[in-house]
Amino acid sequence: MDYAAGGHGGPPHYRRRLRVRNPLYLARWADNRIPMGGRASRRPIEIFAAIFVAAGFIYSFHLGTDALGASEAYSAWAAGKPGVGAILRTPVLHDPGKQVFYYVILHYYTRIFGLSEVSLRSLSVIFSLATLVLVFAIGCEMFDDNTALAAAAMWAFNPLAVVFAHTARMYSMLIALALAQLWTLWRVRKRPSMSGAVACGIAGAALLYTHLGGILFIGVGVAMLVRDYIGGKRNPMAWLAIAITLALFMPYVPVARAQSETLIAGHWLDWIGTGYEYPLAIKVVFLLGAATVAMWFVVARTRDAGGDGQLVWLGAWTILPGLMLAAGSVVIRPMFNLRYVAPSTATIALLMAAGLARVSVKWRNLLVAGFALACLIVLPFDRVDPQPWRDFATQVSQGGSSDPVFFESGFVSIGNAPSVANDGFPFGYYSVPFDYYFRGSNPRIAIPGFDSTSARMTIGERVSSAGGGWLVSWKDGDAVTSELPDPKRFSAVEKYRGEHLAFYRITPVRK
């Protein structure tokens, strides 16, 4: 037998060398090393597809059932502007911190599908489904298909994910763009390329143009690249991606700076209030503690130091943004809100799926399945309270068409009303959601929310001449009582009382 001719005879060591050099044999050998041929790699994708479809159904369920909230109505108001120029002025004047990209996208989306509750919220459904895909993609990129599947299952039916999908605000878009920036940054870090750097830079700029909170995640990305640099990993393409992001956002910096000053100095609903009176020592200790944690992520040697540092990256991305806001809340003013670190809530799923796998893949899978099932059971009972704006509109329409509706102008605050004159929301913060549902001719009158004496006089005069009126207020307790006219001359009946929202029917007392 001619050994060179490929016969099967010959010494065993020769047959081994011949098979190793045979590509067909190598392919069959590799295939035998994979359970079930190639089917094992397809199974996570098939299961993910089923999760994706189920999530799409849940995210789309009852989109138009509840009335829009006040902030959602602002999205509709901005999207309904006649053009991009008018949209660009919206966050500058009325909605600091919320940037223009979401409003522009929503503007063109609603030109096709309309301004109904379903249409406005369906864009959030699309971004939420994109987030689910990105969670799976990041899991595959950083770990493996099964870890990616576990993370996707944990996030898909999480009540937070459902809430973001059902809300016509930019937060679902914020999460999707932040994860896109993380995914592209990780890819360009591992496989440097000019196209990857450009894609990552554009994703980062889109993130910043969506919400100022994106600065936190860009900052974490920079910190992790500094960690790479200290560790001897030089990747100019990753730094180029950050440079592209900053260059694209540079034209908007003056506006963002003005907005930041307003956010810090002003009093804004659901985000910032009167500074806590912590002792200086507590502020210093908390600031140093936060800085120490941040420095640990940047310089500490970990078990992942010899690998790619996936858990360190995800840990920094999950912990540091919230830690920065918490430190700012103690040192400056309250500013922490879960919505502003929403992308971190998605990476918690990735972090847990990867961390649990290091302990036990079997127990990881069981816990993930149990968590997903628990979320599905809880979802029907986890609905937010319905918004009252449809009911307000109905009540006003049943009254006289000449009865004025009063709205407080000025910056909106939690707790004590600001007493300093300001030009925030000159038409009244709550006039926007009210006008979304009410189409009557009743006069809308703005009263100064920072001057209760002037507000009380205006309400008394207009109600006397019209024979009745309505007050929609964001104030609580004594703050709103101080605006109501003399109880000896006017009857003020509270029709609704909710969180930072009250509705009154005011009529002259009949003698």
Tab-separated table of C-alpha atoms in Angstrom, residues 215-394:
chain	number	residue	atom	x	y	z
A	215	ILE	CA	-22.837	61.675	30.231
A	216	LEU	CA	-22.623	59.257	33.158
A	217	PHE	CA	-22.235	56.251	30.867
A	218	ILE	CA	-19.801	57.971	28.518
A	219	GLY	CA	-17.780	58.818	31.628
A	220	VAL	CA	-17.755	55.170	32.722
A	221	GLY	CA	-16.551	54.179	29.255
A	222	VAL	CA	-13.677	56.652	29.531
A	223	ALA	CA	-12.805	55.307	33.001
A	224	MET	CA	-12.668	51.741	31.688
A	225	LEU	CA	-10.444	52.772	28.790
A	226	VAL	CA	-8.143	54.430	31.321
A	227	ARG	CA	-8.080	51.080	33.123
A	228	ASP	CA	-7.045	49.413	29.881
A	229	TYR	CA	-4.324	52.015	29.363
A	230	ILE	CA	-2.934	51.489	32.855
A	231	GLY	CA	-2.981	47.750	32.203
A	232	GLY	CA	-0.912	48.188	29.050
A	233	LYS	CA	-3.722	47.829	26.512
A	234	ARG	CA	-3.332	50.558	23.908
A	235	ASN	CA	-6.334	50.875	21.630
A	236	PRO	CA	-6.434	54.163	19.688
A	237	MET	CA	-9.670	53.204	17.914
A	238	ALA	CA	-11.604	53.009	21.192
A	239	TRP	CA	-10.320	56.449	22.154
A	240	LEU	CA	-11.180	57.710	18.677
A	241	ALA	CA	-14.774	56.563	19.259
A	242	ILE	CA	-14.966	58.671	22.439
A	243	ALA	CA	-13.428	61.623	20.595
A	244	ILE	CA	-16.050	61.347	17.829
A	245	THR	CA	-18.817	61.317	20.449
A	246	LEU	CA	-17.510	64.471	22.114
A	247	ALA	CA	-16.897	66.233	18.799
A	248	LEU	CA	-20.443	65.537	17.609
A	249	PHE	CA	-21.905	66.781	20.899
A	250	MET	CA	-19.698	69.879	21.109
A	251	PRO	CA	-22.153	72.207	19.267
A	252	TYR	CA	-24.755	71.492	21.948
A	253	VAL	CA	-22.446	72.046	24.936
A	254	PRO	CA	-23.492	75.688	25.571
A	255	VAL	CA	-27.135	74.628	25.747
A	256	ALA	CA	-26.339	71.610	27.926
A	257	ARG	CA	-24.329	73.824	30.274
A	258	ALA	CA	-27.209	76.261	30.669
A	259	GLN	CA	-29.590	73.370	31.299
A	260	SER	CA	-27.269	71.868	33.892
A	261	GLU	CA	-27.160	75.158	35.764
A	262	THR	CA	-30.949	75.285	35.711
A	263	LEU	CA	-31.204	71.708	36.957
A	264	ILE	CA	-28.817	72.330	39.839
A	265	ALA	CA	-30.133	75.756	40.855
A	266	GLY	CA	-33.807	75.254	40.063
A	267	HIS	CA	-36.524	73.145	41.607
A	268	TRP	CA	-37.746	70.501	39.211
A	269	LEU	CA	-40.543	68.010	39.592
A	270	ASP	CA	-39.510	64.426	40.519
A	271	TRP	CA	-35.799	65.095	40.355
A	272	ILE	CA	-34.379	67.850	42.393
A	273	GLY	CA	-35.382	69.637	45.555
A	274	THR	CA	-34.015	71.520	48.538
A	275	GLY	CA	-30.503	70.440	49.447
A	276	TYR	CA	-30.092	68.182	52.457
A	277	GLU	CA	-28.461	69.804	55.478
A	278	TYR	CA	-25.820	67.149	55.981
A	279	PRO	CA	-22.796	68.072	58.115
A	280	LEU	CA	-19.687	68.842	56.123
A	281	ALA	CA	-17.919	65.797	57.568
A	282	ILE	CA	-20.607	63.438	56.228
A	283	LYS	CA	-20.397	65.056	52.807
A	284	VAL	CA	-16.624	64.664	52.734
A	285	VAL	CA	-16.745	61.029	53.894
A	286	PHE	CA	-19.416	60.115	51.356
A	287	LEU	CA	-17.563	61.872	48.530
A	288	LEU	CA	-14.305	60.139	49.412
A	289	GLY	CA	-16.086	56.791	49.623
A	290	ALA	CA	-17.635	57.226	46.179
A	291	ALA	CA	-14.283	58.305	44.744
A	292	THR	CA	-12.600	55.243	46.297
A	293	VAL	CA	-15.103	52.871	44.704
A	294	ALA	CA	-14.645	54.574	41.335
A	295	MET	CA	-10.860	54.372	41.612
A	296	TRP	CA	-11.067	50.682	42.508
A	297	PHE	CA	-12.793	49.960	39.194
A	298	VAL	CA	-10.094	51.889	37.353
A	299	VAL	CA	-6.877	50.718	39.013
A	300	ALA	CA	-7.554	47.581	41.072
A	301	ARG	CA	-6.142	44.244	39.977
A	302	THR	CA	-8.880	41.603	39.783
A	303	ARG	CA	-9.276	37.995	38.764
A	304	ASP	CA	-10.425	39.237	35.390
A	305	ALA	CA	-7.160	41.119	34.911
A	306	GLY	CA	-5.725	38.293	32.853
A	307	GLY	CA	-8.846	38.049	30.718
A	308	ASP	CA	-11.046	40.651	29.094
A	309	GLY	CA	-12.432	42.101	32.329
A	310	GLN	CA	-16.087	41.554	31.384
A	311	LEU	CA	-17.383	41.548	34.959
A	312	VAL	CA	-15.358	44.639	35.841
A	313	TRP	CA	-16.753	46.519	32.855
A	314	LEU	CA	-20.317	45.494	33.592
A	315	GLY	CA	-19.863	46.195	37.297
A	316	ALA	CA	-18.582	49.697	36.613
A	317	TRP	CA	-21.331	50.347	34.094
A	318	THR	CA	-23.966	49.154	36.571
A	319	ILE	CA	-22.690	50.744	39.790
A	320	LEU	CA	-20.826	53.956	38.969
A	321	PRO	CA	-23.622	56.035	37.335
A	322	GLY	CA	-25.939	55.556	40.298
A	323	LEU	CA	-23.067	56.131	42.711
A	324	MET	CA	-22.265	59.458	41.020
A	325	LEU	CA	-25.861	60.650	41.376
A	326	ALA	CA	-26.040	59.431	44.969
A	327	ALA	CA	-22.862	61.356	45.816
A	328	GLY	CA	-24.275	64.446	44.145
A	329	SER	CA	-27.469	64.058	46.159
A	330	VAL	CA	-25.548	64.145	49.430
A	331	VAL	CA	-22.999	66.797	48.507
A	332	ILE	CA	-25.174	69.166	46.419
A	333	ARG	CA	-28.906	68.492	46.091
A	334	PRO	CA	-31.186	65.468	45.629
A	335	MET	CA	-30.689	64.242	42.081
A	336	PHE	CA	-30.885	60.448	42.124
A	337	ASN	CA	-33.732	58.893	40.183
A	338	LEU	CA	-33.881	55.337	38.876
A	339	ARG	CA	-34.951	56.529	35.432
A	340	TYR	CA	-31.682	58.394	34.901
A	341	VAL	CA	-29.643	55.233	35.485
A	342	ALA	CA	-32.135	53.018	33.631
A	343	PRO	CA	-29.436	51.478	31.392
A	344	SER	CA	-27.764	50.119	34.543
A	345	THR	CA	-30.918	48.180	35.379
A	346	ALA	CA	-30.545	46.289	32.105
A	347	THR	CA	-26.885	45.437	32.681
A	348	ILE	CA	-27.751	44.060	36.131
A	349	ALA	CA	-29.319	41.145	34.247
A	350	LEU	CA	-26.076	40.544	32.348
A	351	LEU	CA	-23.988	40.885	35.487
A	352	MET	CA	-26.133	38.426	37.428
A	353	ALA	CA	-26.337	35.905	34.601
A	354	ALA	CA	-22.551	35.881	34.205
A	355	GLY	CA	-21.838	35.951	37.936
A	356	LEU	CA	-24.219	33.109	38.775
A	357	ALA	CA	-22.715	30.997	35.979
A	358	ARG	CA	-19.369	31.119	37.780
A	359	VAL	CA	-21.027	29.497	40.782
A	360	SER	CA	-23.229	26.986	38.980
A	361	VAL	CA	-24.675	27.045	35.486
A	362	LYS	CA	-27.437	24.656	36.541
A	363	TRP	CA	-28.532	26.822	39.454
A	364	ARG	CA	-28.185	29.928	37.291
A	365	ASN	CA	-30.630	28.516	34.773
A	366	LEU	CA	-33.092	27.440	37.482
A	367	LEU	CA	-32.968	30.832	39.192
A	368	VAL	CA	-33.402	32.692	35.915
A	369	ALA	CA	-36.388	30.562	34.953
A	370	GLY	CA	-37.919	31.146	38.396
A	371	PHE	CA	-37.296	34.881	38.218
A	372	ALA	CA	-38.860	35.173	34.758
A	373	LEU	CA	-41.887	33.181	35.903
A	374	ALA	CA	-42.260	35.340	39.027
A	375	CYS	CA	-42.156	38.492	36.871
A	376	LEU	CA	-44.888	37.121	34.608
A	377	ILE	CA	-47.038	36.341	37.638
A	378	VAL	CA	-46.514	39.792	39.156
A	379	LEU	CA	-47.067	41.804	35.967
A	380	PRO	CA	-50.907	41.855	36.051
A	381	PHE	CA	-50.753	43.300	39.587
A	382	ASP	CA	-47.977	45.795	38.898
A	383	ARG	CA	-49.921	48.427	36.973
A	384	VAL	CA	-49.468	52.065	37.915
A	385	ASP	CA	-52.414	54.133	39.057
A	386	PRO	CA	-54.411	55.492	36.118
A	387	GLN	CA	-53.871	59.134	35.260
A	388	PRO	CA	-56.882	61.415	35.905
A	389	TRP	CA	-56.678	63.746	32.900
A	390	ARG	CA	-59.588	62.238	30.983
A	391	ASP	CA	-61.758	62.598	34.079
A	392	PHE	CA	-60.625	66.196	34.554
A	393	ALA	CA	-61.563	66.998	30.972
A	394	THR	CA	-64.981	65.386	31.409
